[in-house]
XYZ file of C-alpha atoms in Angstrom:
700
model
C 56.114 21.198 -21.741
C 53.323 23.330 -22.896
C 50.267 24.224 -20.446
C 48.173 22.887 -23.366
C 50.205 19.495 -23.419
C 50.529 19.048 -19.822
C 46.371 19.063 -19.764
C 46.166 16.740 -22.452
C 48.850 14.271 -20.721
C 46.763 14.510 -17.251
C 43.571 13.783 -19.304
C 44.771 10.760 -20.892
C 46.109 9.653 -17.467
C 43.128 10.547 -15.518
C 40.425 9.086 -17.825
C 41.406 5.513 -17.871
C 41.385 5.797 -13.667
C 37.734 7.436 -14.281
C 36.665 4.987 -16.575
C 37.768 2.074 -14.361
C 36.096 3.895 -11.239
C 33.136 4.111 -13.203
C 32.652 0.706 -14.315
C 33.656 -0.584 -10.980
C 30.640 0.918 -9.507
C 28.498 -1.575 -11.644
C 30.412 -4.559 -11.427
C 27.687 -7.413 -11.572
C 28.695 -10.900 -11.158
C 27.345 -14.130 -9.394
C 26.865 -14.175 -5.890
C 27.778 -18.174 -5.600
C 24.901 -18.109 -3.200
C 24.605 -21.624 -2.147
C 21.383 -22.823 -4.277
C 21.516 -26.489 -2.913
C 19.955 -25.028 0.199
C 17.036 -23.217 -1.647
C 13.961 -25.272 -2.860
C 11.069 -23.547 -4.714
C 8.000 -25.643 -5.231
C 5.087 -24.320 -7.038
C 1.395 -25.634 -6.401
C -1.236 -26.225 -9.077
C -1.681 -22.084 -8.971
C 1.821 -21.636 -9.462
C 1.828 -20.097 -5.814
C 5.585 -20.428 -4.551
C 6.416 -22.248 -1.555
C 9.926 -21.393 -0.829
C 11.600 -23.859 1.557
C 15.370 -22.945 2.758
C 17.921 -23.871 5.324
C 18.159 -20.143 6.833
C 16.103 -17.537 6.535
C 18.606 -15.804 4.446
C 17.947 -18.889 2.309
C 14.552 -18.073 1.888
C 14.746 -14.792 1.248
C 17.146 -15.814 -1.549
C 14.406 -17.978 -3.334
C 11.428 -15.444 -2.691
C 13.458 -12.943 -4.605
C 14.241 -15.498 -7.686
C 10.952 -16.686 -7.870
C 8.949 -13.534 -7.411
C 11.405 -12.448 -10.372
C 10.511 -15.351 -12.129
C 6.822 -13.893 -11.704
C 6.982 -9.950 -12.186
C 10.593 -8.859 -12.507
C 9.481 -5.928 -14.674
C 7.197 -4.625 -11.450
C 10.270 -5.687 -9.044
C 12.660 -3.170 -10.868
C 9.911 -0.333 -10.701
C 10.570 -0.726 -6.819
C 14.674 -1.111 -7.281
C 14.858 1.664 -9.585
C 12.867 3.850 -7.284
C 14.997 3.022 -4.300
C 18.172 4.017 -6.178
C 16.602 6.863 -7.346
C 17.123 5.892 -11.075
C 13.220 5.802 -12.065
C 13.721 8.561 -14.567
C 16.043 6.777 -16.475
C 13.906 4.209 -17.713
C 10.151 5.845 -16.975
C 10.995 9.489 -18.327
C 9.175 12.532 -16.386
C 7.035 10.214 -14.120
C 10.206 8.217 -13.150
C 11.906 11.701 -12.599
C 9.325 12.989 -10.205
C 9.988 9.971 -8.061
C 13.608 10.225 -8.228
C 13.061 13.732 -7.093
C 11.045 12.617 -4.003
C 13.921 10.454 -3.430
C 16.456 12.724 -3.520
C 14.276 15.720 -1.490
C 13.516 13.106 1.334
C 17.033 11.885 1.290
C 16.158 8.007 1.460
C 19.195 6.806 0.213
C 21.460 8.657 2.624
C 19.330 7.489 5.800
C 19.387 4.238 4.507
C 23.123 4.619 4.763
C 23.397 6.464 7.945
C 20.751 4.320 9.691
C 21.565 0.871 8.258
C 23.836 -0.424 10.879
C 21.959 0.410 13.687
C 18.481 -0.067 12.842
C 18.709 -3.877 12.007
C 19.949 -7.063 13.763
C 22.906 -9.038 12.403
C 20.278 -11.990 11.791
C 18.158 -9.573 9.876
C 20.705 -8.161 7.624
C 21.189 -11.743 6.173
C 17.870 -11.674 5.058
C 18.331 -8.780 3.414
C 21.484 -9.765 1.828
C 20.234 -12.947 0.644
C 16.974 -11.201 -0.910
C 19.701 -8.984 -2.605
C 21.582 -11.640 -3.819
C 18.314 -13.443 -5.539
C 17.582 -10.424 -7.406
C 21.075 -9.804 -8.345
C 21.558 -13.224 -9.359
C 18.178 -13.813 -11.387
C 18.939 -10.146 -13.040
C 22.784 -11.775 -14.204
C 20.945 -15.038 -15.436
C 18.486 -13.188 -17.269
C 20.002 -10.058 -18.610
C 17.598 -9.246 -21.200
C 14.985 -8.479 -18.725
C 16.734 -5.939 -16.989
C 15.328 -2.497 -17.817
C 18.401 -0.491 -16.937
C 21.805 -2.141 -16.966
C 23.093 0.000 -14.185
C 20.547 -0.719 -11.445
C 22.193 -4.033 -10.718
C 23.590 -5.089 -8.569
C 21.270 -3.843 -5.607
C 22.534 -3.673 -1.933
C 20.531 -4.039 1.151
C 20.654 -0.487 2.133
C 19.326 0.171 -1.516
C 16.619 -2.075 -0.678
C 15.866 -0.175 2.651
C 15.781 2.941 0.728
C 12.960 1.313 -1.186
C 10.932 0.557 2.150
C 11.200 4.195 3.411
C 9.863 5.714 0.417
C 6.943 3.552 0.576
C 6.406 4.157 3.906
C 6.996 8.024 3.372
C 3.986 7.503 0.568
C 1.972 5.980 3.165
C 2.264 8.613 5.919
C 1.163 11.500 3.062
C 4.682 12.835 2.053
C 3.775 12.883 -1.647
C 0.896 14.737 -1.386
C 2.304 17.267 1.000
C 4.895 17.923 -1.443
C 2.350 18.422 -3.973
C 0.516 20.785 -1.706
C 3.887 22.626 -1.673
C 4.366 22.430 -5.160
C 1.071 23.605 -6.085
C 0.888 26.313 -3.776
C -1.852 25.200 -1.620
C -0.315 24.410 1.730
C -3.509 24.869 3.879
C -4.912 21.928 1.910
C -2.855 18.908 1.252
C -4.638 16.997 -1.740
C -6.722 13.807 -1.230
C -5.472 10.669 -2.206
C -7.229 10.240 -5.802
C -6.912 6.442 -5.274
C -7.779 5.974 -1.147
C -6.561 2.774 -0.270
C -9.098 0.415 1.572
C -9.296 -2.909 3.208
C -11.155 -5.284 5.688
C -9.850 -6.866 8.542
C -12.232 -8.839 11.051
C -11.413 -11.374 13.990
C -13.533 -13.460 15.665
C -13.098 -15.026 19.027
C -13.662 -18.633 19.289
C -16.117 -17.982 22.028
C -18.495 -16.569 19.285
C -17.842 -19.252 16.596
C -20.236 -22.670 16.537
C -16.735 -24.415 16.072
C -14.632 -23.269 19.040
C -12.490 -21.727 16.683
C -10.904 -18.467 16.052
C -11.685 -16.832 12.558
C -9.259 -14.232 10.737
C -10.631 -12.090 7.500
C -7.648 -10.837 5.673
C -8.792 -8.485 3.050
C -6.724 -5.590 1.813
C -8.043 -3.353 -1.044
C -5.476 -2.895 -2.954
C -4.822 -1.521 -6.656
C -5.160 -4.730 -8.871
C -1.481 -4.212 -11.096
C 1.615 -2.247 -10.021
C 3.882 -1.916 -7.285
C 1.681 -2.285 -4.573
C -0.563 -4.985 -5.728
C -0.325 -8.456 -3.929
C 1.837 -11.180 -4.550
C 1.024 -14.697 -2.704
C 3.771 -16.763 -1.366
C 4.697 -19.308 1.374
C 8.423 -18.816 3.580
C 9.575 -22.021 5.284
C 13.005 -22.108 6.981
C 14.785 -24.345 9.411
C 14.945 -21.504 11.613
C 11.473 -20.923 12.389
C 10.167 -19.206 9.553
C 6.716 -20.657 8.429
C 4.234 -17.962 7.276
C 2.199 -17.724 4.290
C 0.497 -14.365 2.806
C 0.771 -11.364 1.102
C 3.432 -8.861 0.070
C 4.400 -6.187 -2.783
C 7.452 -6.214 -5.444
C 10.397 -5.936 -3.512
C 9.219 -7.201 -0.415
C 11.437 -9.394 1.726
C 9.046 -10.998 3.798
C 5.132 -11.462 4.530
C 3.408 -7.969 4.924
C 0.177 -9.437 6.376
C -0.638 -13.292 6.551
C -0.456 -16.317 8.923
C 1.997 -18.435 10.241
C 1.093 -21.922 12.193
C 0.273 -20.037 15.443
C -1.530 -16.792 14.325
C -2.454 -14.417 11.829
C -2.782 -10.632 11.307
C -4.534 -8.334 8.690
C -3.553 -4.646 7.810
C -5.692 -1.892 7.002
C -4.799 1.448 5.602
C -5.270 4.308 8.699
C -4.762 8.122 8.289
C -4.454 9.693 11.584
C -1.941 12.558 11.998
C 1.392 11.335 10.737
C 2.832 14.506 9.265
C 3.764 18.130 9.761
C 4.204 20.895 7.088
C 6.016 23.555 8.571
C 6.306 27.151 7.092
C 9.601 28.907 7.692
C 10.388 32.392 8.053
C 12.804 33.627 5.466
C 15.290 36.178 6.267
C 13.985 38.993 3.578
C 17.784 40.193 3.397
C 19.053 36.364 2.645
C 16.973 33.580 1.092
C 19.184 30.940 2.373
C 18.129 31.889 6.168
C 15.231 31.008 8.373
C 14.532 32.567 11.764
C 13.961 30.169 14.972
C 13.534 31.864 18.233
C 14.617 34.791 16.961
C 17.725 33.064 15.710
C 18.877 32.957 11.795
C 19.863 29.519 10.824
C 21.144 28.387 7.440
C 19.280 26.435 5.089
C 20.909 23.331 3.759
C 20.984 23.398 -0.082
C 21.864 20.913 -2.647
C 21.531 20.610 -6.320
C 20.479 17.699 -7.667
C 20.523 16.084 -11.251
C 17.460 14.112 -12.349
C 18.211 11.916 -15.594
C 15.119 11.767 -17.583
C 14.746 9.785 -20.354
C 12.860 11.599 -23.713
C 11.272 9.698 -26.413
C 12.973 6.413 -25.716
C 15.855 8.007 -27.341
C 17.999 10.116 -25.157
C 18.399 10.850 -21.328
C 19.045 14.231 -20.425
C 20.110 15.500 -17.040
C 18.027 18.382 -15.274
C 19.032 20.343 -12.216
C 16.588 21.087 -9.279
C 17.439 22.542 -6.199
C 16.417 20.893 -2.842
C 16.710 22.019 0.924
C 16.932 21.135 4.416
C 16.220 22.767 7.726
C 15.971 21.457 11.160
C 12.250 20.760 10.760
C 13.129 18.161 7.724
C 13.153 18.189 3.871
C 12.434 21.777 2.627
C 10.917 23.197 -0.865
C 11.419 27.115 -1.563
C 8.548 28.197 -3.648
C 7.064 31.354 -4.826
C 4.608 31.092 -1.660
C 7.500 30.540 0.798
C 9.597 27.766 2.226
C 8.212 24.881 3.491
C 9.452 21.657 5.292
C 7.850 18.440 6.220
C 8.371 16.179 9.242
C 7.105 12.644 9.903
C 8.771 9.572 11.758
C 9.293 7.112 8.824
C 12.147 9.149 7.922
C 13.307 8.625 11.462
C 12.911 4.995 12.093
C 13.568 2.854 9.464
C 13.333 -1.032 10.706
C 9.747 -1.878 9.548
C 11.166 -4.834 7.186
C 12.792 -6.253 10.512
C 9.654 -5.581 12.531
C 7.129 -7.612 9.788
C 9.920 -10.240 9.624
C 9.912 -10.424 13.597
C 5.837 -10.777 13.108
C 6.387 -13.624 10.734
C 8.322 -15.767 13.126
C 6.240 -14.779 16.107
C 5.203 -17.960 18.100
C 2.325 -16.315 20.219
C 0.869 -13.231 21.290
C 3.537 -12.156 23.521
C 5.845 -12.472 21.064
C 3.786 -10.624 17.891
C 3.272 -7.639 20.485
C 7.042 -7.599 21.431
C 7.593 -7.185 17.741
C 4.849 -4.545 17.143
C 6.265 -2.759 20.351
C 9.201 -1.817 18.534
C 7.056 0.821 16.660
C 9.463 0.678 13.507
C 6.470 -0.052 11.281
C 4.967 3.535 10.882
C 1.325 2.896 9.596
C -1.454 0.783 9.389
C -4.576 -0.659 11.535
C -4.212 -4.153 12.493
C -6.266 -7.129 13.468
C -4.722 -9.893 14.872
C -6.092 -13.653 15.695
C -4.155 -16.746 17.047
C -4.940 -20.504 18.015
C -4.652 -19.462 21.440
C -7.800 -17.693 22.121
C -6.763 -13.922 21.847
C -7.862 -11.701 19.031
C -6.786 -7.971 19.231
C -6.931 -4.760 17.315
C -4.531 -1.461 17.305
C -4.605 1.664 15.208
C -0.807 1.203 14.765
C 1.093 4.549 14.118
C 4.237 6.249 14.533
C 2.930 9.729 15.811
C 4.773 12.526 17.033
C 4.508 13.684 20.654
C 3.545 17.331 19.776
C 3.603 20.144 22.253
C -0.356 20.872 23.159
C -1.516 24.294 22.428
C -0.456 25.009 19.009
C -2.698 24.050 16.028
C -1.243 20.964 14.418
C -4.014 20.153 11.636
C -3.054 22.856 8.945
C 0.579 24.428 8.434
C 2.425 24.871 11.498
C 4.801 27.857 12.275
C 8.382 26.941 11.493
C 9.758 29.748 13.647
C 9.647 28.195 16.904
C 11.253 25.231 18.718
C 8.242 24.355 20.645
C 6.626 23.181 17.562
C 9.482 21.059 16.751
C 8.807 17.602 17.955
C 11.347 14.647 18.804
C 9.496 11.774 20.367
C 6.837 9.550 19.436
C 3.944 7.941 21.331
C 4.663 4.583 22.547
C 2.750 1.674 21.164
C 0.662 1.189 24.559
C -0.363 4.887 23.958
C -2.459 3.740 20.608
C -5.968 2.698 20.755
C -5.743 -0.865 20.857
C -8.341 -3.841 22.439
C -7.627 -7.284 23.406
C -10.565 -9.949 23.734
C -13.618 -7.423 23.890
C -16.644 -9.022 25.577
C -18.458 -8.794 22.475
C -15.969 -11.381 21.040
C -15.040 -9.316 17.563
C -12.830 -6.767 16.388
C -12.829 -5.246 12.928
C -11.811 -2.641 10.808
C -12.810 -1.141 7.523
C -10.416 2.356 7.383
C -12.797 3.685 9.722
C -12.502 4.879 13.311
C -10.282 3.347 15.667
C -12.489 3.985 18.300
C -15.318 1.868 16.546
C -13.659 -1.493 16.319
C -16.220 -3.520 18.336
C -19.752 -3.368 19.724
C -20.838 -0.075 20.717
C -20.735 -1.063 24.383
C -16.800 -1.967 23.993
C -15.694 0.554 21.937
C -12.828 2.804 22.988
C -13.625 6.379 24.043
C -11.919 9.044 21.780
C -11.911 11.709 24.443
C -8.868 9.536 26.181
C -6.495 9.974 23.298
C -5.094 13.404 22.411
C -6.577 15.343 19.788
C -3.051 16.044 18.256
C -3.201 12.262 17.150
C -5.339 13.343 14.698
C -7.212 9.607 14.455
C -10.530 9.516 12.186
C -13.435 9.468 14.075
C -16.416 8.751 11.631
C -17.665 5.365 10.039
C -17.836 4.376 6.478
C -20.112 2.443 4.413
C -18.577 -0.597 5.067
C -18.155 -0.162 9.153
C -21.852 0.523 9.236
C -22.717 -2.447 6.825
C -20.624 -4.700 9.019
C -22.442 -3.508 12.144
C -25.811 -4.337 10.772
C -24.639 -7.701 9.835
C -22.702 -8.963 12.951
C -24.962 -9.832 16.033
C -23.566 -8.855 19.261
C -24.134 -12.168 20.914
C -24.514 -15.334 19.799
C -22.447 -17.681 17.913
C -21.618 -17.474 13.910
C -20.661 -20.424 11.496
C -17.865 -20.379 9.057
C -20.509 -20.234 6.118
C -21.808 -16.763 7.970
C -18.505 -15.273 8.643
C -18.152 -16.001 4.612
C -21.097 -14.347 3.680
C -20.201 -11.426 5.660
C -17.114 -11.131 4.680
C -18.396 -11.142 0.834
C -21.582 -8.798 1.428
C -21.929 -6.497 -1.709
C -24.645 -4.599 -0.096
C -24.644 -0.817 1.406
C -26.073 0.297 4.425
C -29.339 1.407 4.851
C -28.071 4.744 5.894
C -25.400 5.957 3.406
C -22.410 6.840 4.787
C -20.292 8.572 1.710
C -18.283 11.568 2.351
C -20.568 12.981 -0.384
C -24.276 13.047 0.953
C -25.873 11.434 -2.298
C -29.463 11.222 -0.735
C -31.075 13.279 -3.082
C -30.495 10.538 -5.771
C -33.107 8.536 -4.000
C -35.775 11.292 -3.152
C -36.450 12.992 -6.651
C -40.043 13.097 -7.738
C -40.227 11.386 -11.005
C -42.913 13.268 -12.322
C -40.759 16.386 -12.767
C -38.279 14.841 -15.018
C -40.162 12.566 -17.212
C -37.325 12.104 -19.639
C -35.528 10.064 -16.963
C -38.554 8.693 -14.951
C -37.616 4.833 -15.575
C -33.724 5.857 -14.100
C -35.412 7.747 -10.808
C -37.633 4.616 -10.435
C -34.793 2.442 -10.552
C -32.525 4.120 -7.583
C -35.729 4.112 -5.519
C -36.221 0.674 -5.918
C -32.541 -0.691 -5.819
C -31.721 -2.768 -2.762
C -28.496 -1.184 -2.365
C -26.885 -4.473 -3.601
C -23.926 -4.345 -6.168
C -24.378 -7.760 -7.903
C -23.386 -8.319 -11.435
C -27.110 -8.397 -12.517
C -28.122 -5.002 -10.736
C -29.305 -1.748 -12.973
C -29.449 0.185 -10.006
C -25.544 -0.629 -9.115
C -24.588 0.011 -12.445
C -26.544 3.248 -12.583
C -25.240 4.468 -9.399
C -21.904 3.776 -9.820
C -21.715 5.577 -13.204
C -23.407 8.694 -11.071
C -20.963 8.348 -8.558
C -17.553 8.246 -10.843
C -19.202 11.089 -12.742
C -19.181 13.400 -9.686
C -15.970 11.972 -8.359
C -14.559 13.174 -11.899
C -16.445 16.523 -11.800
C -14.900 17.163 -8.161
C -11.585 16.239 -8.768
C -11.773 18.873 -12.066
C -13.207 21.783 -10.105
C -11.269 21.135 -6.838
C -14.473 20.958 -4.976
C -14.196 19.155 -1.841
C -15.606 15.422 -1.651
C -16.994 16.555 1.557
C -20.375 18.252 0.104
C -23.813 17.568 -0.695
C -25.311 16.644 -4.081
C -27.923 19.168 -5.047
C -31.244 18.163 -6.924
C -30.312 19.720 -10.097
C -26.680 17.702 -9.599
C -28.705 14.343 -8.946
C -30.584 15.193 -12.141
C -27.657 16.124 -14.260
C -25.819 12.776 -12.953
C -28.677 10.559 -14.069
C -28.972 12.059 -17.429
C -25.493 11.934 -18.120
C -25.640 8.132 -17.111
C -28.334 7.750 -19.227
C -26.677 9.089 -22.460
C -23.712 7.295 -21.516
C -25.356 3.939 -21.632
C -27.578 4.610 -24.542
C -24.550 5.764 -26.885
C -22.070 3.441 -25.577
C -23.943 0.181 -24.501
C -27.118 0.627 -26.491
C -29.805 0.577 -23.647
C -31.253 2.920 -21.321
C -30.375 0.926 -18.247
C -27.660 -2.023 -17.812
C -26.650 -4.247 -15.345
C -23.201 -4.110 -13.435
C -21.490 -6.560 -14.859
C -22.452 -5.343 -18.497
C -21.140 -1.870 -17.554
C -17.960 -3.125 -15.202
C -15.334 -5.396 -16.420
C -12.483 -7.580 -14.760
C -9.797 -7.628 -17.573
C -6.534 -9.262 -17.813
C -5.188 -9.825 -21.436
C -7.739 -11.231 -23.430
C -9.966 -12.427 -20.887
C -12.608 -10.135 -19.561
C -15.124 -11.284 -17.009
C -18.318 -9.034 -15.622
C -17.282 -8.030 -12.304
C -19.501 -7.455 -8.916
C -18.983 -4.854 -6.470
C -18.876 -0.949 -6.170
C -16.903 1.432 -3.917
C -17.247 1.147 -0.355
C -19.266 -1.778 -0.109
C -17.468 -4.897 1.888
C -16.652 -6.209 -1.537
C -15.253 -3.216 -3.022
C -14.210 -2.446 -6.317
C -13.084 0.685 -7.650
C -12.889 1.121 -11.694
C -11.568 3.195 -14.368
C -12.891 3.681 -17.828
C -11.758 0.997 -20.064
C -13.321 0.582 -24.010
C -16.594 1.131 -25.563
C -18.421 2.631 -22.416
C -17.294 0.127 -19.923
C -15.352 0.642 -16.991
C -12.297 -1.619 -15.469
C -11.755 -3.098 -12.152
C -8.495 -1.448 -10.922
C -8.863 -1.505 -7.320
C -10.517 -3.025 -4.411
C -10.967 -6.919 -3.700
C -7.392 -8.425 -4.697
C -5.888 -10.844 -2.463
C -8.243 -12.643 0.006
C -7.073 -14.851 2.831
C -9.399 -16.491 5.328
C -8.290 -18.389 8.549
C -9.596 -20.470 11.218
C -7.487 -21.454 14.009
C -8.095 -24.666 16.260
C -5.923 -27.329 16.762
C -3.511 -28.168 14.910
C -2.559 -26.193 11.877
C -4.602 -23.110 10.856
C -7.018 -23.941 7.954
C -6.405 -21.518 5.181
C -8.308 -20.324 2.006
C -7.359 -17.606 -0.331
C -7.519 -16.304 -3.602
C -5.728 -13.370 -5.705
C -7.477 -11.522 -8.396
C -5.696 -12.772 -11.473
C -3.068 -15.597 -10.827
C 0.313 -15.815 -9.386
C 2.123 -14.463 -12.294
C 2.476 -11.068 -14.005
C 3.773 -12.755 -17.399
C 1.069 -13.103 -20.176
C 2.759 -16.301 -21.353
C 2.310 -17.805 -18.062
C -0.555 -20.472 -17.265
C -0.737 -18.947 -13.985
C -1.015 -15.267 -15.409
C -5.331 -15.221 -15.087
C -6.461 -18.752 -13.942
C -7.451 -17.559 -10.471
C -9.927 -15.044 -12.192
C -13.084 -17.056 -12.744
C -12.605 -18.577 -8.965
C -12.263 -14.976 -7.963
C -15.550 -13.957 -9.283
C -17.531 -17.117 -8.002
C -15.921 -16.603 -4.514
C -14.560 -20.226 -4.815
C -11.300 -19.807 -2.587
C -8.730 -22.368 -3.079
C -7.088 -24.225 -0.303
C -3.681 -23.645 1.066
C -1.389 -25.298 3.834
C 1.703 -24.503 5.959
C 2.709 -27.956 6.100
C 5.592 -28.664 3.895
C 5.042 -32.619 3.557
C 1.956 -31.498 1.898
C 3.199 -28.849 0.043
C 5.964 -31.227 -1.874
C 3.333 -34.106 -2.357
C 1.277 -32.198 -4.178
C 3.590 -29.939 -5.942
C 3.223 -29.431 -9.732
C 6.606 -28.439 -9.864
C 9.871 -28.470 -7.384
C 13.240 -26.832 -8.327
C 16.066 -24.797 -7.331
C 16.873 -21.312 -8.437
C 18.392 -21.410 -11.941
C 17.608 -25.135 -12.585
């Protein structure tokens, strides 16, 4: 036989095997999960209450119910965790896939999965994966990319790693490397904010503990809140918020206790500059020894014009310091804890199931969750605060605030600070604890606050206040008792503090001499007389909001730091821009905030209160006809009273329980959200079933 005929025969012999192997890789069939052990009860607002015999059954039901409400967004998380986002979302998705490959989240999940999770929790992830896979199998027309299913627990773990890596600033570090400006990691263009408040029973007029869970997340997308109640016969009974792809409550309440997260920003991550061998670009020197960079070529599959998918090759590297990129400016590695410890999902699950402070703190002490300030309250007279962070134990004497030398092992850390070493307080004499993304050393009254000098500088904790922390301190008395109504008024306050604490000093706006600027005399007067309240009717709030976003955009375009001060000329420029915009777009020199800023969902458009960094924060983006649309801030709100018996719970979500426009629960909470009329919720299974509008099993 000639070589030509031999090769052809070999091809026809091998091709069916390859085809079979490729097909087997994507075999998708029903899991045969026992759905008779899973029950979903929908209340009048469509919120799912999931009941199961086991925790795994509950996870299965959560996956199914959440997919009923928002399968499209869940798939964004699935695709990202599997490194397949570019096949659906084009260049933007390919950027996520590149990040996944660079960090090696899938490989890390495979390597660490068995040792990072208990056998009990693996069943939870298996149940969640089965629920998603079965929903996808039953609804193939909703699947965005066929090969993304089935998903397995390790791929779910990869998605968690990716999310916490982003929370640790890894995405911005990569932007800095690629952008050639490693000395300045770019700021988060949509910084995440939140409020968390706990009041000890000794400070309330009813003798109950009060807890406000008040995260300021994006209103839509993969990190927007979804509300659920999870209840098993194995002791899981928790209600609260989670993100698409989440298999448990991230923050919320159970029968005994509750907790709230806010985003923190200590020094999670180090960026190292390597010393490359001028004679060999694949070598870097550490302590006088040349080491080899690990180099890989990855193939990104990018969908273009909704027609074709093309492969794009990219190179990534790895050094002893971590994931590495080589650019014209040099070679740089990033190192942070979220790639090392991947057990955050189980830690959250154990927090969900804790029966008291000791059990809950034991879960926190595992230090698998790499981020978040956390405020806690329970029915047993305990309140607690910690600025939780997986922080490396760095060698003192080196500057870790900027780029770190990657040519000596003494900068290569391998251990982390213990939970006990983090800033934390329990039951301070003041009787309250709070965080609004400000300094963890200012979590209570001045007399009870921690001393920042007792913590290593390399930890990088924030030392300053913001407007929300300053305003809370103005409102919260250091003595006496407060009522639930007073607590709600504090939570819903919409006024800036008497002395502003924005990163940009905007005080010049309020000190202009109108005689020097007759064309904007009315606007100068409006700002001077503004009571700093961001109410729907306020013309001062609308004017200030326009100027705030105007300079936010100008700074972003020019690269100017937000840590600056508006000059008189810039203050005047901003006011004139506002006047021109309002006149040409809205037909008036001045407008109320609600005429300028809207809450929008489908065809429903409502005026909304709030500006950036008031306690009721609303951040907005340009919308239509010169108006702005709320995009981030007040979203899922959970208010809890702990006394005898079950906790008393009220909640609201900004839009509704469903992300499907055809659902009656797509926008049915909006009016209540605007009017601050929270809905009652309960952990009582019998009460849930008694009042449920629909009770069914997955697939029925």
